[in-house]
PDB file of C-alpha atoms in Angstrom:
ATOM      1  CA  MET A   7     -12.670  36.078   4.188  1.00  0.00           C
ATOM      2  CA  LEU A   8     -10.779  33.006   5.457  1.00  0.00           C
ATOM      3  CA  ALA A   9      -9.922  31.908   1.921  1.00  0.00           C
ATOM      4  CA  HIS A  10      -8.639  35.418   1.217  1.00  0.00           C
ATOM      5  CA  ALA A  11      -6.500  35.277   4.358  1.00  0.00           C
ATOM      6  CA  ALA A  12      -5.171  31.850   3.322  1.00  0.00           C
ATOM      7  CA  LYS A  13      -4.249  33.218  -0.119  1.00  0.00           C
ATOM      8  CA  ASN A  14      -2.409  36.099   1.533  1.00  0.00           C
ATOM      9  CA  LEU A  15      -0.505  33.670   3.745  1.00  0.00           C
ATOM     10  CA  GLU A  16       0.485  31.688   0.674  1.00  0.00           C
ATOM     11  CA  LYS A  17       1.636  34.850  -1.127  1.00  0.00           C
ATOM     12  CA  ALA A  18       3.698  35.764   1.930  1.00  0.00           C
ATOM     13  CA  GLY A  19       5.534  32.441   1.744  1.00  0.00           C
ATOM     14  CA  ALA A  20       3.586  30.180   4.081  1.00  0.00           C
ATOM     15  CA  GLU A  21       4.121  26.500   3.366  1.00  0.00           C
ATOM     16  CA  ALA A  22       0.781  25.411   4.851  1.00  0.00           C
ATOM     17  CA  VAL A  23      -2.392  26.797   6.385  1.00  0.00           C
ATOM     18  CA  VAL A  24      -3.619  25.818   9.837  1.00  0.00           C
ATOM     19  CA  LEU A  25      -7.091  26.897  10.967  1.00  0.00           C
ATOM     20  CA  CYS A  26      -7.065  26.732  14.760  1.00  0.00           C
ATOM     21  CA  THR A  27     -10.716  25.931  15.367  1.00  0.00           C
ATOM     22  CA  ASN A  28     -12.821  22.829  14.901  1.00  0.00           C
ATOM     23  CA  THR A  29     -16.136  24.311  13.826  1.00  0.00           C
ATOM     24  CA  MET A  30     -14.727  26.636  11.173  1.00  0.00           C
ATOM     25  CA  HIS A  31     -13.298  23.615   9.372  1.00  0.00           C
ATOM     26  CA  VAL A  32     -16.726  23.553   7.755  1.00  0.00           C
ATOM     27  CA  LEU A  33     -14.965  25.887   5.270  1.00  0.00           C
ATOM     28  CA  ALA A  34     -11.857  23.722   4.848  1.00  0.00           C
ATOM     29  CA  ASP A  35     -12.689  22.341   1.402  1.00  0.00           C
ATOM     30  CA  TYR A  36     -13.447  25.829   0.095  1.00  0.00           C
ATOM     31  CA  ILE A  37     -10.215  27.223   1.518  1.00  0.00           C
ATOM     32  CA  GLN A  38      -8.153  24.326   0.140  1.00  0.00           C
ATOM     33  CA  ARG A  39      -9.566  24.894  -3.352  1.00  0.00           C
ATOM     34  CA  GLU A  40      -8.385  28.503  -3.214  1.00  0.00           C
ATOM     35  CA  ILE A  41      -4.755  27.764  -2.338  1.00  0.00           C
ATOM     36  CA  SER A  42      -1.999  25.528  -3.680  1.00  0.00           C
ATOM     37  CA  ILE A  43      -0.260  24.848  -0.353  1.00  0.00           C
ATOM     38  CA  PRO A  44      -1.452  22.170   2.082  1.00  0.00           C
ATOM     39  CA  PHE A  45      -4.340  22.872   4.418  1.00  0.00           C
ATOM     40  CA  LEU A  46      -3.669  20.921   7.611  1.00  0.00           C
ATOM     41  CA  HIS A  47      -7.125  19.687   8.627  1.00  0.00           C
ATOM     42  CA  ILE A  48      -7.822  19.299  12.333  1.00  0.00           C
ATOM     43  CA  ALA A  49      -9.892  16.144  11.748  1.00  0.00           C
ATOM     44  CA  ASP A  50      -6.944  14.523   9.964  1.00  0.00           C
ATOM     45  CA  ALA A  51      -4.657  15.137  12.937  1.00  0.00           C
ATOM     46  CA  THR A  52      -7.356  13.760  15.219  1.00  0.00           C
ATOM     47  CA  GLY A  53      -8.150  10.771  13.022  1.00  0.00           C
ATOM     48  CA  GLN A  54      -4.473   9.871  12.781  1.00  0.00           C
ATOM     49  CA  ALA A  55      -4.117   9.992  16.571  1.00  0.00           C
ATOM     50  CA  VAL A  56      -7.107   7.670  16.973  1.00  0.00           C
ATOM     51  CA  ALA A  57      -5.787   5.327  14.271  1.00  0.00           C
ATOM     52  CA  ASP A  58      -2.348   5.289  15.914  1.00  0.00           C
ATOM     53  CA  LYS A  59      -4.010   3.891  19.049  1.00  0.00           C
ATOM     54  CA  ARG A  60      -5.810   1.311  16.878  1.00  0.00           C
ATOM     55  CA  LEU A  61      -9.224   2.400  18.111  1.00  0.00           C
ATOM     56  CA  LYS A  62     -12.345   2.222  15.980  1.00  0.00           C
ATOM     57  CA  LYS A  63     -15.294   3.572  17.982  1.00  0.00           C
ATOM     58  CA  VAL A  64     -15.108   7.126  19.313  1.00  0.00           C
ATOM     59  CA  LEU A  65     -17.454   9.679  20.823  1.00  0.00           C
ATOM     60  CA  LEU A  66     -17.294  13.104  19.192  1.00  0.00           C
ATOM     61  CA  LEU A  67     -18.147  16.099  21.374  1.00  0.00           C
ATOM     62  CA  GLY A  68     -18.185  19.664  20.097  1.00  0.00           C
ATOM     63  CA  THR A  69     -20.519  22.306  18.765  1.00  0.00           C
ATOM     64  CA  LYS A  70     -23.655  21.066  17.046  1.00  0.00           C
ATOM     65  CA  TYR A  71     -22.063  21.828  13.680  1.00  0.00           C
ATOM     66  CA  THR A  72     -19.004  19.738  14.460  1.00  0.00           C
ATOM     67  CA  MET A  73     -21.057  16.861  15.846  1.00  0.00           C
ATOM     68  CA  GLU A  74     -23.655  16.856  13.070  1.00  0.00           C
ATOM     69  CA  LYS A  75     -22.015  17.901   9.806  1.00  0.00           C
ATOM     70  CA  ALA A  76     -20.014  15.657   7.487  1.00  0.00           C
ATOM     71  CA  PHE A  77     -17.033  18.037   7.289  1.00  0.00           C
ATOM     72  CA  TYR A  78     -15.745  16.506  10.510  1.00  0.00           C
ATOM     73  CA  LYS A  79     -17.597  13.315  11.346  1.00  0.00           C
ATOM     74  CA  GLY A  80     -17.655  12.150   7.727  1.00  0.00           C
ATOM     75  CA  ARG A  81     -13.978  12.877   7.261  1.00  0.00           C
ATOM     76  CA  LEU A  82     -13.100  10.727  10.281  1.00  0.00           C
ATOM     77  CA  THR A  83     -15.227   7.890   8.925  1.00  0.00           C
ATOM     78  CA  GLU A  84     -14.129   8.117   5.295  1.00  0.00           C
ATOM     79  CA  ASN A  85     -10.417   8.788   5.801  1.00  0.00           C
ATOM     80  CA  PHE A  86      -9.760   6.717   8.916  1.00  0.00           C
ATOM     81  CA  GLY A  87     -12.511   4.082   9.001  1.00  0.00           C
ATOM     82  CA  LEU A  88     -13.748   5.246  12.386  1.00  0.00           C
ATOM     83  CA  GLU A  89     -17.179   4.661  13.822  1.00  0.00           C
ATOM     84  CA  VAL A  90     -17.976   8.141  15.095  1.00  0.00           C
ATOM     85  CA  ILE A  91     -20.742   8.283  17.666  1.00  0.00           C
ATOM     86  CA  THR A  92     -22.422  11.522  18.681  1.00  0.00           C
ATOM     87  CA  PRO A  93     -24.782  12.173  21.582  1.00  0.00           C
ATOM     88  CA  SER A  94     -28.558  12.352  21.198  1.00  0.00           C
ATOM     89  CA  GLU A  95     -30.117  15.525  19.814  1.00  0.00           C
ATOM     90  CA  THR A  96     -31.073  16.684  23.310  1.00  0.00           C
ATOM     91  CA  GLN A  97     -27.543  16.051  24.537  1.00  0.00           C
ATOM     92  CA  ARG A  98     -26.040  17.819  21.511  1.00  0.00           C
ATOM     93  CA  ASP A  99     -28.243  20.837  22.206  1.00  0.00           C
ATOM     94  CA  GLU A 100     -27.070  21.024  25.815  1.00  0.00           C
ATOM     95  CA  ILE A 101     -23.403  20.518  24.919  1.00  0.00           C
ATOM     96  CA  HIS A 102     -23.708  23.299  22.324  1.00  0.00           C
ATOM     97  CA  ARG A 103     -25.415  25.564  24.874  1.00  0.00           C
ATOM     98  CA  VAL A 104     -22.702  24.973  27.469  1.00  0.00           C
ATOM     99  CA  ILE A 105     -19.986  25.757  24.923  1.00  0.00           C
ATOM    100  CA  TYR A 106     -21.519  29.029  23.724  1.00  0.00           C
ATOM    101  CA  GLU A 107     -23.277  30.297  26.842  1.00  0.00           C
ATOM    102  CA  GLU A 108     -20.667  29.277  29.387  1.00  0.00           C
ATOM    103  CA  LEU A 109     -17.272  28.082  28.215  1.00  0.00           C
ATOM    104  CA  VAL A 110     -16.546  30.712  25.547  1.00  0.00           C
ATOM    105  CA  ARG A 111     -17.386  33.306  28.198  1.00  0.00           C
ATOM    106  CA  GLY A 112     -15.028  31.768  30.733  1.00  0.00           C
ATOM    107  CA  ILE A 113     -17.849  30.404  32.877  1.00  0.00           C
ATOM    108  CA  ILE A 114     -16.930  27.004  34.293  1.00  0.00           C
ATOM    109  CA  LYS A 115     -19.744  25.257  36.177  1.00  0.00           C
ATOM    110  CA  SER A 116     -19.433  22.008  38.070  1.00  0.00           C
ATOM    111  CA  SER A 117     -22.955  21.110  36.908  1.00  0.00           C
ATOM    112  CA  SER A 118     -21.826  21.381  33.282  1.00  0.00           C
ATOM    113  CA  ARG A 119     -18.751  19.292  33.989  1.00  0.00           C
ATOM    114  CA  SER A 120     -20.992  16.661  35.595  1.00  0.00           C
ATOM    115  CA  TYR A 121     -23.265  16.731  32.558  1.00  0.00           C
ATOM    116  CA  PHE A 122     -20.356  16.147  30.180  1.00  0.00           C
ATOM    117  CA  MET A 123     -19.053  13.330  32.380  1.00  0.00           C
ATOM    118  CA  ASP A 124     -22.513  11.710  32.448  1.00  0.00           C
ATOM    119  CA  VAL A 125     -22.724  11.828  28.649  1.00  0.00           C
ATOM    120  CA  ILE A 126     -19.236  10.365  28.322  1.00  0.00           C
ATOM    121  CA  SER A 127     -20.020   7.622  30.865  1.00  0.00           C
ATOM    122  CA  GLU A 128     -23.205   6.707  29.018  1.00  0.00           C
ATOM    123  CA  PHE A 129     -21.339   6.163  25.775  1.00  0.00           C
ATOM    124  CA  THR A 130     -18.360   4.484  27.410  1.00  0.00           C
ATOM    125  CA  GLU A 131     -20.793   1.883  28.753  1.00  0.00           C
ATOM    126  CA  LEU A 132     -21.962   1.390  25.153  1.00  0.00           C
ATOM    127  CA  GLY A 133     -18.449   0.520  23.985  1.00  0.00           C
ATOM    128  CA  VAL A 134     -16.902   3.825  22.977  1.00  0.00           C
ATOM    129  CA  GLU A 135     -13.110   3.438  23.107  1.00  0.00           C
ATOM    130  CA  GLY A 136     -12.179   7.106  23.073  1.00  0.00           C
ATOM    131  CA  VAL A 137     -13.525  10.635  23.361  1.00  0.00           C
ATOM    132  CA  ILE A 138     -12.725  13.384  20.871  1.00  0.00           C
ATOM    133  CA  ALA A 139     -12.816  16.833  22.463  1.00  0.00           C
ATOM    134  CA  GLY A 140     -13.859  18.442  19.184  1.00  0.00           C
ATOM    135  CA  CYS A 141     -14.018  21.951  20.584  1.00  0.00           C
ATOM    136  CA  THR A 142     -11.205  23.864  22.249  1.00  0.00           C
ATOM    137  CA  GLU A 143     -13.364  24.879  25.187  1.00  0.00           C
ATOM    138  CA  ILE A 144     -14.304  21.311  26.157  1.00  0.00           C
ATOM    139  CA  GLU A 145     -10.805  20.928  27.547  1.00  0.00           C
ATOM    140  CA  LEU A 146     -11.809  23.456  30.225  1.00  0.00           C
ATOM    141  CA  LEU A 147     -14.257  20.881  31.631  1.00  0.00           C
ATOM    142  CA  VAL A 148     -12.858  17.450  30.833  1.00  0.00           C
ATOM    143  CA  GLY A 149      -9.322  16.145  30.620  1.00  0.00           C
ATOM    144  CA  PRO A 150      -7.658  12.774  30.113  1.00  0.00           C
ATOM    145  CA  GLU A 151      -7.364  12.243  33.857  1.00  0.00           C
ATOM    146  CA  ASP A 152     -11.177  12.263  34.089  1.00  0.00           C
ATOM    147  CA  LEU A 153     -11.779   9.373  31.726  1.00  0.00           C
ATOM    148  CA  GLY A 154     -11.349   5.626  31.657  1.00  0.00           C
ATOM    149  CA  VAL A 155     -10.920   5.701  27.877  1.00  0.00           C
ATOM    150  CA  ALA A 156      -8.556   7.399  25.445  1.00  0.00           C
ATOM    151  CA  TYR A 157      -8.885  11.177  25.168  1.00  0.00           C
ATOM    152  CA  PHE A 158      -8.196  13.166  22.020  1.00  0.00           C
ATOM    153  CA  PRO A 159      -7.823  16.928  22.609  1.00  0.00           C
ATOM    154  CA  THR A 160      -8.029  18.198  19.052  1.00  0.00           C
ATOM    155  CA  THR A 161      -6.308  21.508  19.696  1.00  0.00           C
ATOM    156  CA  SER A 162      -3.177  19.817  21.021  1.00  0.00           C
ATOM    157  CA  LEU A 163      -3.228  17.168  18.301  1.00  0.00           C
ATOM    158  CA  HIS A 164      -3.615  19.775  15.567  1.00  0.00           C
ATOM    159  CA  SER A 165      -0.824  21.923  17.005  1.00  0.00           C
ATOM    160  CA  ALA A 166       1.496  18.921  17.169  1.00  0.00           C
ATOM    161  CA  ALA A 167       0.691  17.996  13.553  1.00  0.00           C
ATOM    162  CA  ALA A 168       1.426  21.561  12.438  1.00  0.00           C
ATOM    163  CA  ALA A 169       4.740  21.573  14.299  1.00  0.00           C
ATOM    164  CA  GLU A 170       5.660  18.200  12.796  1.00  0.00           C
ATOM    165  CA  PHE A 171       4.830  19.521   9.324  1.00  0.00           C
ATOM    166  CA  ALA A 172       6.934  22.629   9.900  1.00  0.00           C
ATOM    167  CA  LEU A 173       9.909  20.587  11.062  1.00  0.00           C
ATOM    168  CA  SER A 174       9.770  18.048   8.232  1.00  0.00           C
TER     169      SER A 174
END
């Protein structure tokens, strides 16, 4: 379905495809194979932003799929040389639960915010230099003003990369 939509965009004259979600980038390689125009990958925009700050060790937060699968984490490592750290399995489960049971429904709980901050603090103490908000909804709980390390809001980074592409 997404590849079909991308083909239709190309036929209509689009110069690139932007998929405005982190998790659905699991289909990025398939979509790119189906079109001849560039597919602007959200992990590339994120990886470039991290590289521009000359950081190497980052914490990736997002859905379980984004945190666990190579389509995102592997791309950051392979294309940008980043050491991408993810929370423990128990922490990933809770982060995933908060995203799908609360944040996507517009439910913002201070207890969930505290949980995210505790996870971030734990990994900051272990030497993480930045935090990747690898899910749009995470920005509802945590922002750059909350952290003592660099913050990478993927939605904003991806949007900026798309605008830069369009203007070039």
